[in-house]
DNA sequence: ACCTGAACACCGTTCAAGT
DNA sequence: ACCTGAACACCGTTCAAGT
């Protein structure tokens, strides 16, 4: 896959390198995947990577961008489903990425570029969540706070072995129930109504 | 501070080393603090540290234990205060440790001993939180789930620049309000009653 | 039992040089 | 413009040896 010099343009080769790095990083973890290994797998010299990426963090960010782009495309399909289904979907979708997520968090203080990406990502996810919450009857004054709480719960579940399936469902139901049951707006959603996946609560 | 051979016993010297390492790690971060630096600050050879600690993770765990022991002592004083005050206190108390917290999370997958410590710590904190929640009228069937959600929110706030003071208060109020307002048990706590620090909600 | 000097393996990154 | 061989600085850790 080296395909040297001029028959692949810069962006194409960069993408190819990201793909290779992504596969290795997802398999073995970011810290455990050395630049030398990535280079060797790509058939180039280690320092060649530094022609395409400023440093290892830039490579990490490129990997994250490619993963987020894919997930975002798929999210469109569940965007209109009930809140608990959406939350469960998000958690299941990112379940394989817990290692990467904690790598991102661990680079936060050392790398301004990772910190920057991370903050942007949070902003994007939370504003999307806030919009969904608004649709579900959460009053405007609380959507931002509720979205942040939802985000924290998602991150918590993902960071901690993601819990067992059963426990995850319980937490998702608990949070959606709490968040949407405001001053009667969505009161019914909480009482006895079966969950959207057909299982009884508790 | 070397105090060699026999005029300090093993445990005493170990504690001294932990103290020195803890100061450096809190100042510069775990990853940024090399074993060589700790050793030099302690006036010993780098490899001497490996007489007292199995590896760098063991040193991390010793630091964490000392920090938790201190915090636990202080927590006794606020244990009987209202829920929102307790949560705010916990967040403020651990605010200076965000770097360490993410270091712990980043070692989770690579180090079984850190993972072990982390799981124990969560279990301890969550069972304590669950007991407080029960005192505040949360039904038995939900204390565990609610405690875990509270823990996720605490961790989320601590991991993300801990937010601004104002935003933190808002989230704490939101969560305590939601969690304690169950089927009328603590219904009043939510409606219009001013927060325990005297500020109006929203 | 406690401590050390010296080395090892590995890491991300850089430099000077090639085409 | 794109790529490389070789080196650099640094890391946690180990080894063989000293007392």
Tab-separated table of C-alpha atoms (C1' of nucleotides) in Angstrom:
chain	number	residue	atom	x	y	z
A	1	UNK	CA	0.000	0.000	0.000
A	2	UNK	CA	2.860	2.460	-0.205
A	3	UNK	CA	1.959	3.689	-3.711
A	4	UNK	CA	4.659	6.216	-3.732
A	5	UNK	CA	4.997	9.748	-4.909
A	6	UNK	CA	2.566	11.004	-7.520
A	7	UNK	CA	-0.088	8.399	-8.338
A	8	UNK	CA	-1.962	9.067	-5.114
A	9	UNK	CA	-2.524	12.604	-4.014
A	10	UNK	CA	-1.841	13.752	-0.488
A	11	UNK	CA	-5.397	13.535	0.805
A	12	UNK	CA	-5.955	10.056	-0.582
A	13	UNK	CA	-2.821	8.671	1.001
A	14	UNK	CA	-3.562	10.461	4.245
A	15	UNK	CA	-6.967	8.778	4.310
A	16	UNK	CA	-5.388	5.413	3.675
A	17	UNK	CA	-2.982	5.931	6.562
A	18	UNK	CA	-5.855	6.943	8.832
A	19	UNK	CA	-7.676	3.771	7.879
A	20	UNK	CA	-4.727	1.579	8.733
A	21	UNK	CA	-4.046	3.403	11.986
A	22	UNK	CA	-7.703	3.242	12.910
A	23	UNK	CA	-7.842	-0.506	12.487
A	24	UNK	CA	-4.772	-1.000	14.665
A	25	UNK	CA	-5.854	1.488	17.317
A	26	UNK	CA	-9.320	-0.063	17.601
A	27	UNK	CA	-7.760	-3.494	17.936
A	28	UNK	CA	-4.954	-2.750	20.387
A	29	UNK	CA	-5.655	0.677	21.889
A	30	UNK	CA	-4.146	4.070	21.151
A	31	UNK	CA	-1.297	3.983	23.660
A	32	UNK	CA	-0.391	0.410	22.773
A	33	UNK	CA	-0.177	1.197	19.059
A	34	UNK	CA	3.200	2.702	18.269
A	35	UNK	CA	3.920	4.966	15.340
A	36	UNK	CA	6.496	2.436	14.165
A	37	UNK	CA	3.865	-0.290	14.044
A	38	UNK	CA	1.458	1.858	12.064
A	39	UNK	CA	4.186	2.815	9.639
A	40	UNK	CA	5.330	-0.749	9.166
A	41	UNK	CA	1.762	-1.890	8.554
A	42	UNK	CA	1.416	0.848	5.968
A	43	UNK	CA	4.711	-0.047	4.330
A	44	UNK	CA	6.396	3.274	4.967
A	45	UNK	CA	9.164	4.532	7.212
A	46	UNK	CA	8.118	5.711	10.691
A	47	UNK	CA	9.033	9.313	10.043
A	48	UNK	CA	6.938	9.371	6.863
A	49	UNK	CA	3.884	9.582	9.111
A	50	UNK	CA	5.116	12.981	10.199
A	51	UNK	CA	4.784	14.264	6.669
A	52	UNK	CA	1.034	13.604	6.834
A	53	UNK	CA	0.382	14.262	10.519
A	54	UNK	CA	1.815	16.877	12.819
A	55	UNK	CA	2.089	14.361	15.658
A	56	UNK	CA	0.417	11.306	17.108
A	57	UNK	CA	-2.448	13.386	18.483
A	58	UNK	CA	-3.244	14.675	14.995
A	59	UNK	CA	-3.502	11.073	13.887
A	60	UNK	CA	-5.822	10.348	16.801
A	61	UNK	CA	-8.045	13.260	15.818
A	62	UNK	CA	-8.201	12.072	12.225
A	63	UNK	CA	-9.297	8.645	13.457
A	64	UNK	CA	-11.946	10.194	15.689
A	65	UNK	CA	-13.263	12.301	12.817
A	66	UNK	CA	-13.681	9.262	10.608
A	67	UNK	CA	-15.496	7.361	13.362
A	68	UNK	CA	-17.802	10.250	14.187
A	69	UNK	CA	-18.659	10.812	10.534
A	70	UNK	CA	-19.794	7.205	10.208
A	71	UNK	CA	-21.787	7.209	13.418
A	72	UNK	CA	-23.480	10.473	12.481
A	73	UNK	CA	-24.690	8.980	9.216
A	74	UNK	CA	-26.245	6.038	11.019
A	75	UNK	CA	-27.776	8.194	13.709
A	76	UNK	CA	-30.099	9.780	11.170
A	77	UNK	CA	-32.095	6.541	11.102
A	78	UNK	CA	-32.978	6.573	14.818
A	79	UNK	CA	-33.288	10.316	15.234
A	80	UNK	CA	-37.094	10.196	15.288
A	81	UNK	CA	-37.493	7.237	17.648
A	82	UNK	CA	-38.397	7.539	21.352
A	83	UNK	CA	-35.816	8.993	23.678
A	84	UNK	CA	-34.912	5.801	25.494
A	85	UNK	CA	-34.371	3.999	22.202
A	86	UNK	CA	-32.103	6.791	21.024
A	87	UNK	CA	-30.035	6.700	24.189
A	88	UNK	CA	-29.707	2.936	24.076
A	89	UNK	CA	-28.703	3.136	20.446
A	90	UNK	CA	-26.009	5.718	21.147
A	91	UNK	CA	-24.589	3.644	23.983
A	92	UNK	CA	-24.602	0.443	21.942
A	93	UNK	CA	-23.108	2.259	18.959
A	94	UNK	CA	-20.129	3.580	20.932
A	95	UNK	CA	-19.675	0.522	23.096
A	96	UNK	CA	-16.700	-0.720	21.120
A	97	UNK	CA	-14.975	2.623	21.510
A	98	UNK	CA	-14.599	2.800	25.282
A	99	UNK	CA	-10.847	2.423	25.046
A	100	UNK	CA	-10.563	5.267	22.567
A	101	UNK	CA	-12.811	7.461	24.672
A	102	UNK	CA	-10.603	7.131	27.704
A	103	UNK	CA	-7.541	7.728	25.542
A	104	UNK	CA	-9.100	10.991	24.427
A	105	UNK	CA	-9.785	11.967	28.015
A	106	UNK	CA	-6.264	11.138	29.081
A	107	UNK	CA	-4.785	13.366	26.338
A	108	UNK	CA	-7.015	16.311	27.302
A	109	UNK	CA	-4.586	18.055	29.604
A	110	UNK	CA	-1.454	17.397	27.586
A	111	UNK	CA	-2.727	18.138	24.090
A	112	UNK	CA	-4.536	21.390	23.220
A	113	UNK	CA	-5.613	19.981	19.863
A	114	UNK	CA	-7.283	16.958	21.462
A	115	UNK	CA	-8.876	19.199	24.081
A	116	UNK	CA	-10.181	21.363	21.252
A	117	UNK	CA	-11.658	18.427	19.360
A	118	UNK	CA	-13.180	17.033	22.539
A	119	UNK	CA	-14.898	20.303	23.469
A	120	UNK	CA	-16.314	20.685	19.979
A	121	UNK	CA	-17.597	17.121	20.037
A	122	UNK	CA	-19.340	17.609	23.358
A	123	UNK	CA	-20.926	20.814	22.127
A	124	UNK	CA	-22.241	19.078	19.031
A	125	UNK	CA	-23.637	16.046	20.831
A	126	UNK	CA	-25.183	18.064	23.615
A	127	UNK	CA	-26.902	20.537	21.317
A	128	UNK	CA	-28.334	17.607	19.355
A	129	UNK	CA	-29.526	15.970	22.554
A	130	UNK	CA	-31.025	19.252	23.717
A	131	UNK	CA	-33.026	19.521	20.507
A	132	UNK	CA	-34.393	15.994	20.962
A	133	UNK	CA	-35.274	16.720	24.578
A	134	UNK	CA	-37.150	19.830	23.528
A	135	UNK	CA	-39.179	17.722	21.106
A	136	UNK	CA	-40.000	15.420	23.986
A	137	UNK	CA	-41.532	18.171	26.063
A	138	UNK	CA	-38.645	19.238	28.273
A	139	UNK	CA	-39.036	22.974	28.978
A	140	UNK	CA	-36.586	25.235	27.130
A	141	UNK	CA	-34.972	26.460	30.326
A	142	UNK	CA	-33.783	22.984	31.186
A	143	UNK	CA	-32.826	21.356	27.902
A	144	UNK	CA	-29.155	22.339	28.145
A	145	UNK	CA	-28.765	21.072	31.697
A	146	UNK	CA	-30.705	17.891	30.981
A	147	UNK	CA	-28.661	17.274	27.833
A	148	UNK	CA	-25.441	17.617	29.780
A	149	UNK	CA	-26.694	15.205	32.413
A	150	UNK	CA	-27.654	12.747	29.687
A	151	UNK	CA	-24.193	13.122	28.172
A	152	UNK	CA	-22.548	12.439	31.519
A	153	UNK	CA	-24.602	9.300	31.962
A	154	UNK	CA	-23.708	8.102	28.471
A	155	UNK	CA	-20.027	8.755	29.086
A	156	UNK	CA	-20.212	7.108	32.478
A	157	UNK	CA	-21.815	3.981	31.088
A	158	UNK	CA	-19.308	3.820	28.253
A	159	UNK	CA	-16.302	4.407	30.497
A	160	UNK	CA	-17.197	1.721	33.010
A	161	UNK	CA	-17.244	-1.583	31.169
A	162	UNK	CA	-20.569	-0.089	30.004
A	163	UNK	CA	-22.234	-2.192	32.670
A	164	UNK	CA	-24.330	-5.232	31.909
A	165	UNK	CA	-27.121	-4.938	29.328
A	166	UNK	CA	-29.760	-5.165	32.025
A	167	UNK	CA	-28.160	-2.501	34.176
A	168	UNK	CA	-27.729	-0.213	31.178
A	169	UNK	CA	-31.419	-0.496	30.281
A	170	UNK	CA	-32.354	0.272	33.862
A	171	UNK	CA	-30.256	3.429	33.904
A	172	UNK	CA	-31.508	4.554	30.507
A	173	UNK	CA	-35.117	4.097	31.608
A	174	UNK	CA	-34.426	5.859	34.879
A	175	UNK	CA	-32.848	8.857	33.183
A	176	UNK	CA	-35.370	9.208	30.368
A	177	UNK	CA	-38.174	8.832	32.873
A	178	UNK	CA	-36.751	11.489	35.133
A	179	UNK	CA	-35.824	13.897	32.420
A	180	UNK	CA	-39.080	13.816	30.475
A	181	UNK	CA	-41.442	13.796	33.443
A	182	UNK	CA	-41.732	17.538	33.982
A	183	UNK	CA	-44.761	19.260	35.513
A	184	UNK	CA	-47.161	16.965	33.711
A	185	UNK	CA	-45.793	17.618	30.248
A	186	UNK	CA	-44.917	14.012	29.643
A	187	UNK	CA	-46.254	12.516	32.833
A	188	UNK	CA	-47.841	9.519	31.182
A	189	UNK	CA	-44.561	8.312	29.783
A	190	UNK	CA	-43.430	7.397	33.267
A	191	UNK	CA	-46.413	5.593	34.684
A	192	UNK	CA	-46.642	1.909	34.000
A	193	UNK	CA	-46.518	2.308	30.224
A	194	UNK	CA	-44.331	-0.510	28.906
A	195	UNK	CA	-40.932	0.472	27.559
A	196	UNK	CA	-40.538	0.927	23.863
A	197	UNK	CA	-38.666	-2.340	23.454
A	198	UNK	CA	-41.640	-4.180	24.899
A	199	UNK	CA	-40.088	-5.133	28.223
A	200	UNK	CA	-41.715	-4.319	31.542
A	201	UNK	CA	-39.954	-1.822	33.779
A	202	UNK	CA	-38.285	-3.106	36.931
B	1	UNK	CA	15.309	12.522	53.394
B	2	UNK	CA	17.072	9.315	52.418
B	3	UNK	CA	17.600	8.158	56.038
B	4	UNK	CA	19.133	4.981	54.990
B	5	UNK	CA	18.930	1.428	56.126
B	6	UNK	CA	17.703	0.760	59.612
B	7	UNK	CA	16.647	3.965	61.377
B	8	UNK	CA	13.354	4.101	59.432
B	9	UNK	CA	11.351	0.956	58.980
B	10	UNK	CA	9.968	-0.070	55.642
B	11	UNK	CA	6.442	1.259	56.106
B	12	UNK	CA	7.634	4.636	57.330
B	13	UNK	CA	9.926	5.161	54.401
B	14	UNK	CA	7.297	3.909	51.992
B	15	UNK	CA	4.889	6.494	53.348
B	16	UNK	CA	7.503	9.209	52.961
B	17	UNK	CA	8.030	8.230	49.337
B	18	UNK	CA	4.291	8.256	48.710
B	19	UNK	CA	4.113	11.769	50.171
B	20	UNK	CA	6.850	13.044	47.897
B	21	UNK	CA	5.391	11.340	44.845
B	22	UNK	CA	1.934	12.615	45.682
B	23	UNK	CA	3.116	16.213	45.836
B	24	UNK	CA	4.846	15.933	42.472
B	25	UNK	CA	1.987	14.066	40.805
B	26	UNK	CA	-0.592	16.572	42.024
B	27	UNK	CA	1.560	19.414	40.748
B	28	UNK	CA	2.563	18.062	37.348
B	29	UNK	CA	0.282	15.112	36.591
B	30	UNK	CA	0.902	11.373	36.799
B	31	UNK	CA	2.169	10.802	33.271
B	32	UNK	CA	4.392	13.884	33.388
B	33	UNK	CA	6.048	12.804	36.621
B	34	UNK	CA	8.813	10.327	35.894
B	35	UNK	CA	10.087	7.744	38.337
B	36	UNK	CA	13.529	9.317	38.010
B	37	UNK	CA	12.173	12.686	39.103
B	38	UNK	CA	10.431	11.196	42.135
B	39	UNK	CA	13.557	9.303	43.099
B	40	UNK	CA	15.784	12.336	42.738
B	41	UNK	CA	13.386	14.437	44.812
B	42	UNK	CA	13.485	11.731	47.473
B	43	UNK	CA	17.251	11.497	47.352
B	44	UNK	CA	17.405	7.887	46.248
B	45	UNK	CA	18.348	6.041	43.091
B	46	UNK	CA	15.518	5.472	40.586
B	47	UNK	CA	15.538	1.736	40.998
B	48	UNK	CA	15.237	2.057	44.774
B	49	UNK	CA	11.579	2.917	44.201
B	50	UNK	CA	11.096	-0.617	42.920
B	51	UNK	CA	12.076	-1.965	46.296
B	52	UNK	CA	9.046	-0.255	47.819
B	53	UNK	CA	6.603	-0.430	44.907
B	54	UNK	CA	5.988	-3.173	42.412
B	55	UNK	CA	5.667	-0.665	39.581
B	56	UNK	CA	4.475	2.863	38.837
B	57	UNK	CA	0.836	1.809	39.084
B	58	UNK	CA	1.392	0.565	42.637
B	59	UNK	CA	2.736	4.000	43.464
B	60	UNK	CA	-0.340	5.573	41.891
B	61	UNK	CA	-2.608	3.382	43.989
B	62	UNK	CA	-0.735	4.303	47.170
B	63	UNK	CA	-1.216	7.983	46.321
B	64	UNK	CA	-4.923	7.434	45.667
B	65	UNK	CA	-5.337	5.600	48.964
B	66	UNK	CA	-3.796	8.465	50.889
B	67	UNK	CA	-6.022	10.998	49.137
B	68	UNK	CA	-9.179	8.982	49.685
B	69	UNK	CA	-8.389	8.424	53.358
B	70	UNK	CA	-8.137	12.180	53.905
B	71	UNK	CA	-11.299	12.983	51.971
B	72	UNK	CA	-13.227	10.293	53.800
B	73	UNK	CA	-12.323	11.816	57.149
B	74	UNK	CA	-13.600	15.212	56.057
B	75	UNK	CA	-16.762	13.785	54.527
B	76	UNK	CA	-18.003	12.757	57.969
B	77	UNK	CA	-18.710	16.426	58.685
B	78	UNK	CA	-21.161	16.916	55.812
B	79	UNK	CA	-22.703	13.458	55.849
B	80	UNK	CA	-25.884	14.683	57.538
B	81	UNK	CA	-26.443	17.794	55.403
B	82	UNK	CA	-28.993	18.044	52.560
B	83	UNK	CA	-28.327	16.064	49.415
B	84	UNK	CA	-27.457	18.974	47.153
B	85	UNK	CA	-24.977	20.296	49.701
B	86	UNK	CA	-23.329	16.887	49.918
B	87	UNK	CA	-23.022	16.609	46.147
B	88	UNK	CA	-21.603	20.114	45.833
B	89	UNK	CA	-19.149	19.379	48.604
B	90	UNK	CA	-17.947	16.181	46.946
B	91	UNK	CA	-17.462	17.946	43.635
B	92	UNK	CA	-15.595	20.849	45.215
B	93	UNK	CA	-13.507	18.475	47.301
B	94	UNK	CA	-12.289	16.490	44.293
B	95	UNK	CA	-12.016	19.426	41.934
B	96	UNK	CA	-8.248	19.615	42.232
B	97	UNK	CA	-7.938	15.943	41.342
B	98	UNK	CA	-9.399	15.935	37.836
B	99	UNK	CA	-6.020	15.193	36.311
B	100	UNK	CA	-5.488	12.209	38.580
B	101	UNK	CA	-8.980	10.924	37.906
B	102	UNK	CA	-8.419	10.806	34.182
B	103	UNK	CA	-5.019	9.197	34.745
B	104	UNK	CA	-6.773	6.464	36.677
B	105	UNK	CA	-9.281	5.986	33.876
B	106	UNK	CA	-6.567	5.824	31.272
B	107	UNK	CA	-4.726	3.069	33.191
B	108	UNK	CA	-7.896	0.982	33.565
B	109	UNK	CA	-7.427	-1.220	30.541
B	110	UNK	CA	-3.672	-1.670	30.849
B	111	UNK	CA	-3.366	-2.243	34.589
B	112	UNK	CA	-5.432	-4.874	36.430
B	113	UNK	CA	-4.381	-3.460	39.794
B	114	UNK	CA	-5.636	0.028	38.919
B	115	UNK	CA	-8.822	-1.455	37.512
B	116	UNK	CA	-9.270	-3.338	40.751
B	117	UNK	CA	-8.764	-0.244	42.874
B	118	UNK	CA	-11.116	1.750	40.671
B	119	UNK	CA	-13.923	-0.792	40.866
B	120	UNK	CA	-13.618	-1.000	44.636
B	121	UNK	CA	-13.676	2.776	44.905
B	122	UNK	CA	-16.817	3.042	42.798
B	123	UNK	CA	-18.519	0.367	44.844
B	124	UNK	CA	-17.690	2.185	48.060
B	125	UNK	CA	-18.815	5.611	46.888
B	126	UNK	CA	-21.972	4.317	45.280
B	127	UNK	CA	-23.082	2.311	48.277
B	128	UNK	CA	-22.535	5.368	50.456
B	129	UNK	CA	-24.529	7.512	48.051
B	130	UNK	CA	-27.267	4.896	47.933
B	131	UNK	CA	-27.569	4.984	51.724
B	132	UNK	CA	-27.901	8.790	51.692
B	133	UNK	CA	-30.506	8.604	48.943
B	134	UNK	CA	-32.509	6.099	50.947
B	135	UNK	CA	-32.489	8.531	53.871
B	136	UNK	CA	-33.848	11.162	51.527
B	137	UNK	CA	-36.874	9.109	50.598
B	138	UNK	CA	-35.770	7.426	47.387
B	139	UNK	CA	-37.497	4.025	47.199
B	140	UNK	CA	-35.251	1.022	47.859
B	141	UNK	CA	-35.712	-0.379	44.379
B	142	UNK	CA	-34.090	2.659	42.824
B	143	UNK	CA	-31.321	3.696	45.192
B	144	UNK	CA	-28.623	1.718	43.378
B	145	UNK	CA	-29.546	3.070	39.957
B	146	UNK	CA	-29.938	6.617	41.247
B	147	UNK	CA	-26.604	6.396	43.065
B	148	UNK	CA	-24.878	5.272	39.903
B	149	UNK	CA	-26.438	8.116	37.937
B	150	UNK	CA	-25.295	10.557	40.620
B	151	UNK	CA	-21.798	9.082	40.423
B	152	UNK	CA	-21.742	9.493	36.644
B	153	UNK	CA	-22.771	13.118	36.973
B	154	UNK	CA	-20.071	13.755	39.566
B	155	UNK	CA	-17.454	12.113	37.394
B	156	UNK	CA	-18.679	13.974	34.350
B	157	UNK	CA	-18.467	17.328	36.079
B	158	UNK	CA	-15.023	16.545	37.437
B	159	UNK	CA	-13.687	15.278	34.117
B	160	UNK	CA	-14.819	18.282	32.097
B	161	UNK	CA	-13.051	21.325	33.511
B	162	UNK	CA	-15.720	20.775	36.181
B	163	UNK	CA	-17.742	23.457	34.433
B	164	UNK	CA	-18.321	26.919	35.834
B	165	UNK	CA	-19.559	27.232	39.417
B	166	UNK	CA	-22.941	28.413	38.211
B	167	UNK	CA	-23.356	25.562	35.775
B	168	UNK	CA	-22.291	23.066	38.409
B	169	UNK	CA	-24.888	24.321	40.857
B	170	UNK	CA	-27.537	24.113	38.182
B	171	UNK	CA	-26.709	20.498	37.409
B	172	UNK	CA	-26.520	19.530	41.069
B	173	UNK	CA	-29.933	21.095	41.707
B	174	UNK	CA	-31.361	19.445	38.623
B	175	UNK	CA	-30.149	16.014	39.625
B	176	UNK	CA	-31.070	16.205	43.303
B	177	UNK	CA	-34.462	17.564	42.340
B	178	UNK	CA	-35.080	14.777	39.865
B	179	UNK	CA	-33.742	12.000	42.013
B	180	UNK	CA	-35.578	12.854	45.201
B	181	UNK	CA	-38.914	13.706	43.620
B	182	UNK	CA	-40.414	10.238	43.542
B	183	UNK	CA	-44.133	9.447	43.687
B	184	UNK	CA	-44.783	12.145	46.243
B	185	UNK	CA	-42.220	10.943	48.755
B	186	UNK	CA	-40.224	14.127	48.607
B	187	UNK	CA	-42.399	16.057	46.213
B	188	UNK	CA	-42.196	19.307	48.139
B	189	UNK	CA	-38.443	19.464	47.826
B	190	UNK	CA	-38.806	20.233	44.154
B	191	UNK	CA	-41.497	22.845	44.070
B	192	UNK	CA	-40.374	26.395	44.530
B	193	UNK	CA	-38.624	25.738	47.855
B	194	UNK	CA	-35.373	27.736	47.785
B	195	UNK	CA	-32.150	25.770	47.510
B	196	UNK	CA	-30.234	25.037	50.654
B	197	UNK	CA	-27.602	27.654	49.898
B	198	UNK	CA	-30.299	30.283	49.800
B	199	UNK	CA	-30.234	30.956	46.070
B	200	UNK	CA	-33.321	30.832	43.898
B	201	UNK	CA	-33.541	28.068	41.303
B	202	UNK	CA	-33.199	28.967	37.642
C	1	DA	C1'	17.277	-6.337	53.952
C	2	DC	C1'	18.169	-2.352	51.504
C	3	DC	C1'	20.370	0.311	47.930
C	4	DT	C1'	22.934	1.502	43.642
C	5	DG	C1'	25.266	2.335	38.673
C	6	DA	C1'	24.617	0.892	34.558
C	7	DA	C1'	22.167	-0.892	31.161
C	8	DC	C1'	17.842	-2.401	28.347
C	9	DA	C1'	13.883	-2.066	25.472
C	10	DC	C1'	10.761	1.034	23.822
C	11	DC	C1'	8.604	5.309	22.831
C	12	DG	C1'	7.467	9.650	19.912
C	13	DT	C1'	9.990	12.701	17.276
C	14	DT	C1'	13.765	15.147	14.512
C	15	DC	C1'	17.617	15.811	11.342
C	16	DA	C1'	20.159	15.668	7.325
C	17	DA	C1'	20.075	13.651	3.158
C	18	DG	C1'	18.110	11.599	-0.943
C	19	DT	C1'	14.884	11.734	-5.221
D	1	DA	C1'	6.922	17.463	-2.833
D	2	DC	C1'	7.616	13.206	-0.779
D	3	DC	C1'	10.306	9.760	1.615
D	4	DT	C1'	14.095	7.563	4.293
D	5	DG	C1'	18.111	5.729	7.672
D	6	DA	C1'	19.860	6.989	11.513
D	7	DA	C1'	19.887	9.154	15.523
D	8	DC	C1'	17.985	11.639	19.892
D	9	DA	C1'	15.870	12.253	24.300
D	10	DC	C1'	13.101	10.091	27.411
D	11	DC	C1'	10.492	6.580	29.597
D	12	DG	C1'	9.592	2.573	33.001
D	13	DT	C1'	12.030	-1.266	34.402
D	14	DT	C1'	15.767	-4.889	35.299
D	15	DC	C1'	20.268	-6.865	36.378
D	16	DA	C1'	24.283	-7.794	38.789
D	17	DA	C1'	26.684	-6.165	42.374
D	18	DG	C1'	27.544	-3.914	46.749
D	19	DT	C1'	26.785	-3.387	52.018
